[in-house]
Short mmCIF file of C-alpha atoms and ligand atoms in Angstrom, two decimals:
data_model
loop_
_atom_site.label_atom_id
_atom_site.label_comp_id
_atom_site.label_asym_id
_atom_site.label_seq_id
_atom_site.Cartn_x
_atom_site.Cartn_y
_atom_site.Cartn_z
CA MET A 1 0.00 0.00 0.00
CA ASP A 2 1.05 3.54 -0.63
CA GLN A 3 0.83 6.42 1.76
CA HIS A 4 -2.38 7.33 3.44
CA ASN A 5 -3.65 10.69 4.57
CA GLU A 6 -4.79 11.58 8.04
CA ASN A 7 -8.27 10.09 7.85
CA ASN A 8 -6.63 6.92 6.62
CA ALA A 9 -9.44 5.79 4.42
CA THR A 10 -7.89 7.16 1.28
CA ILE A 11 -5.00 6.04 -0.80
CA ALA A 12 -2.48 8.31 -2.50
CA ILE A 13 -1.87 7.52 -6.14
CA PRO A 14 1.85 7.49 -6.99
CA ASP A 15 1.62 9.33 -10.33
CA GLY A 16 0.40 12.51 -8.67
CA LYS A 17 -3.37 12.06 -9.19
CA PRO A 18 -5.46 13.11 -6.20
CA ALA A 19 -5.91 10.65 -3.36
CA ARG A 20 -8.97 8.46 -3.60
CA LYS A 21 -11.02 6.49 -1.07
CA LEU A 22 -9.84 3.03 -0.10
CA ARG A 23 -11.91 0.42 -1.92
CA VAL A 24 -13.30 -2.44 0.09
CA LEU A 25 -14.75 -5.72 -1.16
CA LEU A 26 -16.90 -7.28 1.57
CA GLU A 27 -17.96 -10.93 1.35
CA THR A 28 -20.36 -12.50 3.83
CA TYR A 29 -20.59 -16.16 4.83
CA GLY A 30 -22.87 -17.94 7.28
CA CYS A 31 -26.04 -16.94 9.06
CA GLN A 32 -28.43 -13.98 8.88
CA MET A 33 -26.72 -12.43 11.88
CA ASN A 34 -23.58 -12.23 9.76
CA GLU A 35 -25.53 -10.63 6.91
CA TYR A 36 -26.79 -8.08 9.41
CA ASP A 37 -23.29 -7.50 10.78
CA SER A 38 -22.02 -6.89 7.26
CA GLN A 39 -24.62 -4.15 6.90
CA LEU A 40 -23.29 -2.63 10.13
CA VAL A 41 -19.73 -2.85 8.80
CA ARG A 42 -20.74 -1.16 5.53
CA SER A 43 -22.38 1.62 7.46
CA ILE A 44 -19.38 2.11 9.76
CA LEU A 45 -16.81 2.08 6.95
CA ILE A 46 -18.82 4.34 4.61
CA LYS A 47 -18.91 6.89 7.43
CA ASP A 48 -15.16 6.43 7.83
CA ASN A 49 -14.73 7.38 4.17
CA PHE A 50 -14.21 3.95 2.60
CA GLU A 51 -15.81 2.98 -0.70
CA PHE A 52 -17.38 -0.43 -1.43
CA VAL A 53 -16.73 -2.28 -4.69
CA ASP A 54 -17.90 -5.61 -6.15
CA ASP A 55 -14.83 -6.35 -8.21
CA LEU A 56 -11.81 -8.07 -6.71
CA LYS A 57 -9.59 -6.50 -9.35
CA THR A 58 -10.25 -2.96 -8.13
CA ALA A 59 -10.28 -3.63 -4.36
CA ASP A 60 -7.56 -2.37 -1.99
CA VAL A 61 -8.93 -4.32 0.96
CA VAL A 62 -10.91 -7.57 1.05
CA VAL A 63 -12.94 -8.24 4.16
CA LEU A 64 -14.42 -11.69 4.73
CA ASN A 65 -17.18 -11.84 7.33
CA THR A 66 -16.94 -15.45 8.42
CA CYS A 67 -18.76 -18.32 10.12
CA ALA A 68 -17.21 -20.83 12.53
CA VAL A 69 -20.29 -22.91 13.34
CA ARG A 70 -19.12 -25.90 11.33
CA ASP A 71 -15.70 -26.97 10.07
CA HIS A 72 -16.97 -26.91 6.49
CA ALA A 73 -17.66 -23.16 6.72
CA GLU A 74 -14.14 -22.47 7.99
CA ARG A 75 -12.51 -24.52 5.25
CA LYS A 76 -14.48 -22.61 2.65
CA ILE A 77 -12.98 -19.35 3.94
CA PHE A 78 -9.41 -20.73 3.85
CA GLY A 79 -10.02 -21.77 0.25
CA ARG A 80 -11.32 -18.32 -0.62
CA VAL A 81 -8.28 -16.54 0.90
CA HIS A 82 -5.90 -18.67 -1.18
CA GLN A 83 -8.03 -18.03 -4.25
CA ILE A 84 -7.95 -14.25 -3.70
CA ARG A 85 -4.16 -14.23 -3.26
CA HIS A 86 -3.82 -16.34 -6.40
CA ILE A 87 -6.11 -14.14 -8.51
CA ARG A 88 -4.38 -10.93 -7.47
CA GLY A 89 -0.89 -12.42 -7.81
CA LYS A 90 2.38 -11.27 -6.24
CA ASP A 91 2.61 -8.03 -8.22
CA ASN A 92 -0.80 -6.75 -7.26
CA PRO A 93 -1.21 -7.49 -3.55
CA LEU A 94 -3.99 -6.29 -1.31
CA ILE A 95 -4.92 -6.38 2.37
CA ILE A 96 -7.12 -9.25 3.53
CA GLY A 97 -9.05 -9.20 6.80
CA ILE A 98 -11.21 -11.74 8.59
CA LEU A 99 -14.26 -10.58 10.55
CA GLY A 100 -16.90 -12.45 12.51
CA CYS A 101 -16.94 -15.78 14.29
CA MET A 102 -13.76 -17.22 12.77
CA ALA A 103 -11.86 -14.15 13.95
CA THR A 104 -12.67 -14.87 17.58
CA HIS A 105 -12.52 -18.64 17.20
CA LEU A 106 -9.08 -18.88 15.62
CA ARG A 107 -7.59 -15.57 16.74
CA LYS A 108 -3.81 -15.54 16.54
CA ALA A 109 -3.66 -18.85 14.72
CA LEU A 110 -5.13 -17.06 11.73
CA LEU A 111 -2.54 -14.31 11.75
CA ASP A 112 0.34 -16.66 12.45
CA ASP A 113 -0.48 -18.91 9.51
CA ALA A 114 2.28 -17.90 7.10
CA GLY A 115 0.55 -19.58 4.18
CA LEU A 116 -2.68 -17.65 4.60
CA LYS A 117 -1.14 -14.19 5.07
CA ILE A 118 -4.12 -12.62 6.83
CA ASP A 119 -3.42 -8.93 7.49
CA PHE A 120 -6.03 -8.18 10.14
CA ILE A 121 -8.83 -9.76 12.10
CA ALA A 122 -11.75 -8.21 13.97
CA GLY A 123 -14.28 -9.99 16.16
CA PRO A 124 -18.04 -9.27 16.21
CA ASP A 125 -17.73 -6.57 18.89
CA SER A 126 -14.84 -4.68 17.29
CA TYR A 127 -16.36 -3.28 14.11
CA LYS A 128 -16.32 0.31 15.32
CA ASN A 129 -12.51 0.04 15.46
CA LEU A 130 -12.18 -1.31 11.94
CA LYS A 131 -10.80 1.88 10.49
CA ASP A 132 -7.93 1.83 12.99
CA ILE A 133 -7.38 -1.90 12.56
CA ILE A 134 -7.12 -1.51 8.79
CA ARG A 135 -4.87 1.54 9.19
CA GLU A 136 -2.53 -0.45 11.41
CA ALA A 137 -2.41 -3.32 8.93
CA GLN A 138 -1.65 -0.79 6.18
CA ALA A 139 1.04 0.98 8.17
CA LYS A 140 2.77 -1.86 9.96
CA GLY A 141 1.99 -4.82 7.77
CA PRO A 142 0.19 -7.93 8.95
CA LYS A 143 -0.94 -8.85 12.46
CA SER A 144 -3.39 -6.14 13.33
CA PHE A 145 -6.21 -7.53 15.36
CA ASP A 146 -8.97 -6.92 17.88
CA VAL A 147 -11.16 -9.79 18.99
CA THR A 148 -12.14 -8.47 22.41
CA LEU A 149 -15.71 -9.44 23.24
CA SER A 150 -17.91 -6.90 24.95
CA GLU A 151 -20.72 -7.39 27.44
CA PHE A 152 -22.36 -4.18 26.22
CA GLU A 153 -21.81 -3.58 22.51
CA THR A 154 -25.15 -3.76 20.65
CA TYR A 155 -24.34 -1.30 17.82
CA SER A 156 -27.47 0.59 18.84
CA ASP A 157 -25.97 3.77 17.43
CA VAL A 158 -25.23 2.30 14.00
CA TYR A 159 -27.94 2.22 11.35
CA PRO A 160 -27.15 -0.70 9.02
CA ALA A 161 -26.51 0.09 5.33
CA ARG A 162 -29.18 -2.14 3.78
CA GLN A 163 -30.01 -2.83 0.16
CA LYS A 164 -32.86 -0.46 -0.45
CA GLU A 165 -34.65 -2.62 -3.02
CA SER A 166 -35.46 -5.35 -0.46
CA VAL A 167 -38.88 -5.66 1.13
CA ASN A 168 -37.50 -7.35 4.23
CA ALA A 169 -35.13 -5.77 6.72
CA TRP A 170 -33.27 -7.88 9.26
CA VAL A 171 -33.11 -6.28 12.68
CA ALA A 172 -30.82 -7.73 15.36
CA ILE A 173 -32.64 -7.19 18.64
CA MET A 174 -29.96 -8.86 20.72
CA ARG A 175 -26.45 -10.24 20.41
CA GLY A 176 -24.57 -13.18 21.92
CA CYS A 177 -25.85 -16.29 23.64
CA ASN A 178 -25.81 -17.67 27.19
CA ASN A 179 -27.11 -21.15 26.45
CA PHE A 180 -23.87 -23.04 25.95
CA CYS A 181 -25.27 -25.93 23.95
CA THR A 182 -22.24 -28.20 24.17
CA PHE A 183 -21.68 -28.47 20.40
CA CYS A 184 -21.89 -24.75 19.72
CA VAL A 185 -19.11 -22.22 19.33
CA VAL A 186 -21.40 -19.14 19.30
CA PRO A 187 -21.26 -18.31 23.04
CA TYR A 188 -17.46 -18.15 22.64
CA THR A 189 -17.33 -16.29 19.34
CA ARG A 190 -20.15 -13.82 20.01
CA GLY A 191 -19.99 -13.58 23.78
CA ARG A 192 -22.71 -12.98 26.36
CA GLU A 193 -26.31 -12.22 25.60
CA ARG A 194 -27.26 -8.52 25.42
CA SER A 195 -30.62 -7.01 24.42
CA ARG A 196 -31.07 -3.73 22.62
CA THR A 197 -33.56 -1.39 24.24
CA LEU A 198 -37.21 -1.26 23.19
CA ASP A 199 -36.94 2.42 22.23
CA ASN A 200 -33.86 1.85 20.13
CA ILE A 201 -35.42 -1.04 18.20
CA MET A 202 -38.67 0.87 17.68
CA GLU A 203 -36.74 3.84 16.34
CA GLU A 204 -34.97 1.61 13.82
CA VAL A 205 -38.17 -0.11 12.67
CA LYS A 206 -40.02 3.20 12.28
CA ARG A 207 -37.18 4.46 10.13
CA LEU A 208 -37.32 1.25 8.06
CA ALA A 209 -41.06 1.72 7.61
CA SER A 210 -40.53 5.28 6.39
CA GLU A 211 -37.96 4.00 3.89
CA GLY A 212 -40.52 1.59 2.40
CA PHE A 213 -39.64 -1.75 4.01
CA LYS A 214 -42.79 -3.85 4.43
CA GLN A 215 -41.42 -6.66 6.56
CA VAL A 216 -38.98 -6.93 9.44
CA THR A 217 -37.35 -10.11 10.69
CA LEU A 218 -36.18 -9.86 14.27
CA LEU A 219 -32.91 -11.63 14.80
CA GLY A 220 -31.19 -13.12 17.82
CA GLN A 221 -29.48 -16.33 18.86
CA ASN A 222 -32.31 -16.81 21.33
CA VAL A 223 -34.99 -14.20 20.60
CA ASN A 224 -37.34 -15.31 23.35
CA SER A 225 -34.99 -14.12 26.01
CA TRP A 226 -35.05 -10.55 24.66
CA HIS A 227 -36.18 -8.18 27.39
CA ASP A 228 -36.11 -4.54 28.35
CA GLY A 229 -37.12 -4.03 31.98
CA PRO A 230 -40.64 -5.43 32.34
CA HIS A 231 -41.09 -5.83 28.55
CA ASP A 232 -40.69 -9.24 26.93
CA PHE A 233 -40.38 -10.38 23.33
CA ALA A 234 -44.15 -10.68 22.78
CA TYR A 235 -44.56 -7.08 23.94
CA LEU A 236 -41.89 -5.95 21.47
CA MET A 237 -43.67 -7.78 18.61
CA GLY A 238 -46.97 -6.20 19.62
CA GLN A 239 -45.43 -2.73 19.61
CA ILE A 240 -43.85 -3.23 16.19
CA SER A 241 -47.14 -4.47 14.77
CA GLN A 242 -48.64 -1.06 15.54
CA ILE A 243 -46.36 0.60 13.01
CA LYS A 244 -48.77 1.11 10.13
CA GLU A 245 -46.53 0.57 7.12
CA ILE A 246 -45.03 -2.69 8.44
CA GLU A 247 -47.17 -5.50 7.01
CA ARG A 248 -45.31 -8.51 8.33
CA ILE A 249 -43.10 -9.40 11.28
CA ARG A 250 -40.96 -12.54 11.47
CA PHE A 251 -38.39 -13.74 13.97
CA THR A 252 -35.59 -16.27 14.26
CA SER A 253 -34.66 -18.26 16.30
CA PRO A 254 -36.45 -19.14 19.52
CA HIS A 255 -35.19 -21.85 21.89
CA PRO A 256 -37.74 -24.54 22.82
CA LYS A 257 -36.85 -24.17 26.50
CA ASP A 258 -38.57 -20.81 26.85
CA PHE A 259 -41.39 -20.34 24.41
CA PRO A 260 -43.90 -18.16 26.23
CA ASP A 261 -47.69 -18.57 25.85
CA SER A 262 -47.93 -14.80 25.43
CA LEU A 263 -46.06 -15.05 22.13
CA LEU A 264 -48.24 -17.90 20.84
CA ASP A 265 -51.38 -15.99 21.82
CA LEU A 266 -50.12 -12.94 19.95
CA MET A 267 -49.27 -15.02 16.87
CA ALA A 268 -52.75 -16.53 16.94
CA VAL A 269 -54.55 -13.20 16.76
CA ASN A 270 -52.21 -10.58 15.30
CA PRO A 271 -52.41 -10.68 11.49
CA LYS A 272 -49.02 -9.00 11.07
CA VAL A 273 -47.10 -11.62 13.05
CA CYS A 274 -46.30 -14.37 10.54
CA ARG A 275 -47.24 -17.89 11.49
CA HIS A 276 -43.90 -19.50 10.96
CA ILE A 277 -41.79 -20.84 13.80
CA HIS A 278 -38.26 -22.12 13.34
CA LEU A 279 -37.81 -24.31 16.40
CA PRO A 280 -34.47 -26.15 16.52
CA LEU A 281 -34.91 -29.74 17.73
CA GLN A 282 -31.24 -30.83 17.34
CA ALA A 283 -31.87 -34.47 18.39
CA GLY A 284 -34.67 -36.85 19.30
CA SER A 285 -32.93 -38.90 22.00
CA ASP A 286 -33.13 -37.69 25.60
CA ARG A 287 -29.63 -38.94 26.34
CA ILE A 288 -28.18 -36.96 23.42
CA LEU A 289 -30.28 -33.89 24.23
CA GLU A 290 -28.86 -33.96 27.74
CA MET A 291 -25.31 -34.31 26.45
CA MET A 292 -26.03 -31.35 24.18
CA ASN A 293 -27.26 -29.33 27.19
CA ARG A 294 -30.48 -28.49 25.37
CA THR A 295 -32.39 -28.59 28.72
CA TYR A 296 -35.56 -30.23 27.32
CA LYS A 297 -36.61 -33.81 26.72
CA ALA A 298 -38.03 -35.07 23.44
CA GLN A 299 -41.48 -35.42 25.01
CA GLU A 300 -41.41 -31.80 26.19
CA TYR A 301 -40.52 -30.68 22.67
CA LEU A 302 -43.46 -32.68 21.30
CA MET A 303 -45.80 -31.19 23.90
CA LEU A 304 -44.69 -27.72 22.85
CA ILE A 305 -45.40 -28.58 19.20
CA ASP A 306 -48.90 -29.78 20.20
CA LYS A 307 -49.51 -26.57 22.10
CA ILE A 308 -48.31 -24.44 19.19
CA ARG A 309 -50.55 -26.29 16.76
CA SER A 310 -53.57 -26.13 19.03
CA LYS A 311 -53.20 -22.35 19.36
CA ILE A 312 -52.12 -21.68 15.75
CA PRO A 313 -53.61 -24.44 13.56
CA HIS A 314 -51.94 -23.50 10.23
CA VAL A 315 -48.53 -22.68 11.61
CA VAL A 316 -45.49 -23.54 9.47
CA LEU A 317 -42.83 -25.32 11.50
CA THR A 318 -39.18 -25.70 10.54
CA THR A 319 -36.20 -26.97 12.49
CA ASP A 320 -32.44 -27.67 12.79
CA ILE A 321 -31.10 -31.16 13.45
CA ILE A 322 -27.61 -32.49 14.12
CA VAL A 323 -26.82 -36.13 13.29
CA GLY A 324 -23.83 -38.04 14.61
CA PHE A 325 -23.31 -36.20 17.90
CA PRO A 326 -20.64 -38.09 19.93
CA THR A 327 -21.80 -41.57 21.02
CA GLU A 328 -25.12 -41.31 19.12
CA THR A 329 -26.18 -44.91 18.34
CA ASP A 330 -28.30 -46.10 15.42
CA GLU A 331 -31.22 -46.52 17.82
CA GLU A 332 -30.82 -42.95 19.10
CA PHE A 333 -30.73 -41.68 15.53
CA GLU A 334 -33.99 -43.61 15.03
CA ASP A 335 -35.46 -41.50 17.88
CA THR A 336 -34.66 -38.39 15.83
CA ARG A 337 -36.14 -39.93 12.72
CA ARG A 338 -39.34 -40.86 14.58
CA ILE A 339 -39.79 -37.29 15.83
CA VAL A 340 -39.19 -35.89 12.35
CA GLU A 341 -41.90 -38.19 11.01
CA LYS A 342 -44.22 -37.50 13.89
CA VAL A 343 -43.98 -33.70 13.84
CA GLY A 344 -43.97 -33.36 10.06
CA PHE A 345 -41.85 -30.22 9.81
CA ASP A 346 -42.38 -28.08 6.73
CA SER A 347 -38.63 -28.17 6.25
CA ALA A 348 -35.46 -28.92 8.19
CA PHE A 349 -31.79 -27.97 8.08
CA ILE A 350 -29.90 -31.15 8.87
CA PHE A 351 -26.20 -31.07 9.76
CA LYS A 352 -23.49 -33.62 10.49
CA TYR A 353 -21.95 -33.00 13.91
CA SER A 354 -18.75 -31.01 13.48
CA GLN A 355 -16.39 -30.80 16.44
CA ARG A 356 -15.57 -27.19 17.33
CA GLN A 357 -12.43 -26.37 19.23
CA GLY A 358 -13.12 -24.82 22.64
CA THR A 359 -16.69 -26.10 23.01
CA ILE A 360 -17.78 -28.27 25.92
CA ALA A 361 -18.46 -31.21 23.59
CA ALA A 362 -14.95 -30.97 22.14
CA LYS A 363 -13.49 -31.04 25.65
CA LYS A 364 -15.68 -33.82 27.05
CA TYR A 365 -16.60 -36.14 24.19
CA LYS A 366 -14.70 -37.92 21.47
CA ASP A 367 -16.05 -37.30 17.96
CA ASP A 368 -16.57 -41.05 17.63
CA VAL A 369 -19.39 -41.44 15.11
CA SER A 370 -17.69 -42.25 11.81
CA ASP A 371 -18.14 -39.92 8.88
CA ALA A 372 -19.68 -42.84 6.98
CA ASP A 373 -22.37 -43.21 9.67
CA LYS A 374 -22.99 -39.46 9.79
CA THR A 375 -23.39 -39.47 6.01
CA LYS A 376 -25.76 -42.45 6.11
CA ARG A 377 -27.91 -40.70 8.72
CA ILE A 378 -28.01 -37.32 7.02
CA VAL A 379 -28.84 -38.82 3.62
CA LEU A 380 -31.69 -40.88 5.08
CA LEU A 381 -33.11 -38.01 7.12
CA ASN A 382 -32.90 -35.58 4.21
CA LYS A 383 -34.76 -38.06 2.02
CA ILE A 384 -37.52 -38.49 4.59
CA GLN A 385 -37.77 -34.74 5.14
CA GLN A 386 -37.94 -34.03 1.40
CA GLU A 387 -40.94 -36.33 1.09
CA ILE A 388 -42.62 -34.64 4.06
CA THR A 389 -41.84 -31.19 2.65
CA LEU A 390 -43.36 -32.15 -0.69
CA GLN A 391 -46.53 -33.46 0.98
CA LYS A 392 -46.77 -30.32 3.10
CA ASN A 393 -46.37 -28.11 0.04
CA GLN A 394 -48.83 -30.14 -2.04
CA ALA A 395 -51.44 -29.70 0.69
CA HIS A 396 -51.52 -26.01 -0.27
CA ILE A 397 -52.64 -26.69 -3.85
CA GLY A 398 -56.06 -25.13 -4.35
CA GLN A 399 -55.68 -22.85 -1.30
CA THR A 400 -55.57 -19.09 -1.46
CA HIS A 401 -52.78 -17.21 0.27
CA SER A 402 -51.65 -13.73 0.93
CA VAL A 403 -48.24 -13.36 -0.76
CA LEU A 404 -45.73 -10.56 -0.29
CA ILE A 405 -43.97 -9.90 -3.61
CA GLU A 406 -40.16 -9.78 -3.36
CA PRO A 407 -37.46 -8.63 -5.77
CA VAL A 408 -36.33 -11.48 -8.04
CA LEU A 409 -32.89 -12.69 -7.01
CA GLU A 410 -30.23 -14.00 -9.32
CA GLY A 411 -30.94 -17.63 -10.23
CA GLN A 412 -34.66 -17.45 -9.44
CA GLY A 413 -35.63 -17.70 -13.11
CA PHE A 414 -36.78 -15.41 -15.89
CA ASN A 415 -40.25 -14.09 -16.52
CA LYS A 416 -41.48 -14.89 -13.06
CA ALA A 417 -42.43 -12.91 -10.02
CA VAL A 418 -41.60 -14.34 -6.60
CA GLY A 419 -43.10 -13.85 -3.20
CA ARG A 420 -43.63 -15.53 0.14
CA THR A 421 -46.66 -16.75 2.00
CA ASP A 422 -47.29 -15.79 5.60
CA GLY A 423 -45.66 -19.14 6.51
CA ASN A 424 -42.52 -18.13 4.54
CA LYS A 425 -43.02 -20.50 1.61
CA LEU A 426 -41.55 -19.31 -1.66
CA VAL A 427 -44.16 -18.84 -4.42
CA TYR A 428 -43.46 -18.42 -8.13
CA LEU A 429 -45.99 -16.32 -10.00
CA PRO A 430 -46.46 -15.10 -13.55
CA LEU A 431 -45.09 -11.63 -14.16
CA GLY A 432 -47.93 -9.27 -13.31
CA GLU A 433 -48.39 -5.66 -12.62
CA ASN A 434 -47.36 -6.10 -9.03
CA LYS A 435 -44.13 -4.76 -7.68
CA PRO A 436 -41.95 -5.84 -4.76
CA GLY A 437 -43.65 -4.91 -1.50
CA ASP A 438 -47.21 -5.55 -2.73
CA LEU A 439 -49.39 -8.02 -0.83
CA VAL A 440 -51.44 -10.00 -3.32
CA ARG A 441 -53.97 -12.82 -3.24
CA VAL A 442 -52.68 -15.95 -4.85
CA LYS A 443 -54.20 -19.34 -5.59
CA ILE A 444 -51.69 -22.17 -5.33
CA THR A 445 -51.67 -24.35 -8.46
CA ASP A 446 -48.61 -26.57 -8.04
CA ALA A 447 -45.91 -27.52 -5.55
CA SER A 448 -42.39 -28.96 -5.41
CA PRO A 449 -40.26 -29.63 -2.32
CA HIS A 450 -38.64 -26.22 -2.81
CA ALA A 451 -41.47 -23.89 -3.72
CA LEU A 452 -45.11 -23.35 -4.60
CA LYS A 453 -46.51 -22.10 -7.88
CA GLY A 454 -49.52 -19.83 -8.03
CA GLU A 455 -51.75 -17.54 -10.00
CA TYR A 456 -53.22 -14.20 -9.01
CA CYS A 457 -56.78 -14.13 -7.67
CA TYR A 458 -58.56 -11.05 -8.80
CA SER A 459 -61.97 -11.96 -7.36
CA GLY A 460 -62.80 -10.99 -3.84
CA PHE A 461 -63.33 -14.38 -2.24
CA PRO A 462 -61.87 -14.78 1.21
CA PHE A 463 -58.39 -16.17 1.67
CA SER A 464 -56.68 -17.89 4.54
CA ARG A 465 -53.56 -16.40 6.08
CA GLU A 466 -51.88 -19.75 5.53
N1 5AD B 501 -21.97 -29.20 14.35
C1 5AD B 501 -23.04 -29.33 13.54
N2 5AD B 501 -24.06 -28.45 13.52
C2 5AD B 501 -24.00 -27.41 14.36
N3 5AD B 501 -24.85 -26.39 14.58
C3 5AD B 501 -24.32 -25.59 15.52
N4 5AD B 501 -23.13 -26.07 15.92
C4 5AD B 501 -22.91 -27.21 15.21
C5 5AD B 501 -21.87 -28.16 15.20
N5 5AD B 501 -20.81 -28.05 16.00
C6 5AD B 501 -26.15 -26.28 13.92
C7 5AD B 501 -27.31 -26.34 14.93
C8 5AD B 501 -27.78 -24.91 14.98
C9 5AD B 501 -27.49 -24.44 13.58
C10 5AD B 501 -27.45 -22.97 13.39
O1 5AD B 501 -26.23 -25.00 13.28
O2 5AD B 501 -28.30 -27.19 14.41
O3 5AD B 501 -29.15 -24.80 15.33
FE1 SF4 B 502 -25.52 -22.08 19.92
FE2 SF4 B 502 -27.36 -23.16 21.57
FE3 SF4 B 502 -26.86 -20.50 21.64
FE4 SF4 B 502 -28.13 -21.56 19.51
S1 SF4 B 502 -28.90 -21.51 21.63
S2 SF4 B 502 -26.43 -20.07 19.46
S3 SF4 B 502 -27.14 -23.57 19.35
S4 SF4 B 502 -25.43 -22.14 22.18
#
């Protein structure tokens, strides 16, 4: 890098042209919380006079916002760093930084890896210092880092730089996690649980409404434990639903251990609160659930599902499952399979157990289920779930739904409009006069395991929310 001026977000051009802003390419991996954090980072760096680019060739700095939840995610990032170095070559170097969960998880190991040549790392609570961290990497060469976790940082004073053409805005209402599920690295990489204040969240959502966003999705590692003094999560949802322009409110993810009746009652009656619950099961065997420190038994999970369905009959239920947790036997995997069949989730994310350094499971249990067994279990469970998902989707054929039209994303096909039902199912529609953000009535005409197909209903007959 060449010289930099005093605000350090510009780069001097050697041939005498005026200094220009430093160009940053930001790539995001992993969960929605990471997507949200990337929007925070954009906002912070734009204010600090950086410029964002999409092209690796023109970037001065590449920032990878990373995930450490599974080994696969980490390996993908290593591969990407090597690829970037290779593409840019020795004669055209640039600064590479790692943000997010991998930064805290691997810390110095990342910087010390001579092969990788990472110039700086910043953990999830250090984004306000990014300008200085990048400046140090520029000035002194590699090994600039800050992965200190905070008990207080909620970025309440940063308004994320979102893509304006979206209809949905993600809003992190809390950060961190105190649950310490034994397989999970998040409590270590993101630190202790902190809630943003009610007023601060309301201010953000009102601003989103005024900018034209129709839907908000409230984000947290454990949204049900959000609180502000006497106010709980259901209260927050109720308050947001009073903002006129916001048509839909979603949330992810709750923990089965504390799913309050007040939230279910609100979901049952409030038309803005979407009837979709992502409720991670993780495993169907009580012994494994205990080893995972999930703090519920399979029967308690099933009772909660019954209660949810009795209060909200057409609710869409999705889940996360881990197969091959240490010592899981074939019979215990069968327990998981039985629950999957019994509940009939609308869809499920199924993962092979991946040992994460520093977690309780990594310290206490040997990763002793062979990869072949994990593969056998995940393949079988995915096959069963796909059939269930197809049946669930086919059951909607002939029904009428309210669908929120979304912008068409790359790869979603030509000459089609796309939207989502209240239960978050993707619907393909003919191109009509509708635009993203419109709520339209749609009759479902076909279904696959991945999406529904529909046509617009122009007549005024009543439609179900789901
Ligand atoms: N191995 C496999 N899956 C994991 N998850 C979290 N940690 C691990 C791990 N070590 C899964 C859980 C969680 C989802 C976000 O990722 O199912 O709910
Ligand atoms: Fe990880 Fe469990 Fe916290 Fe979810 S609730 S982030 S799985 S520790």
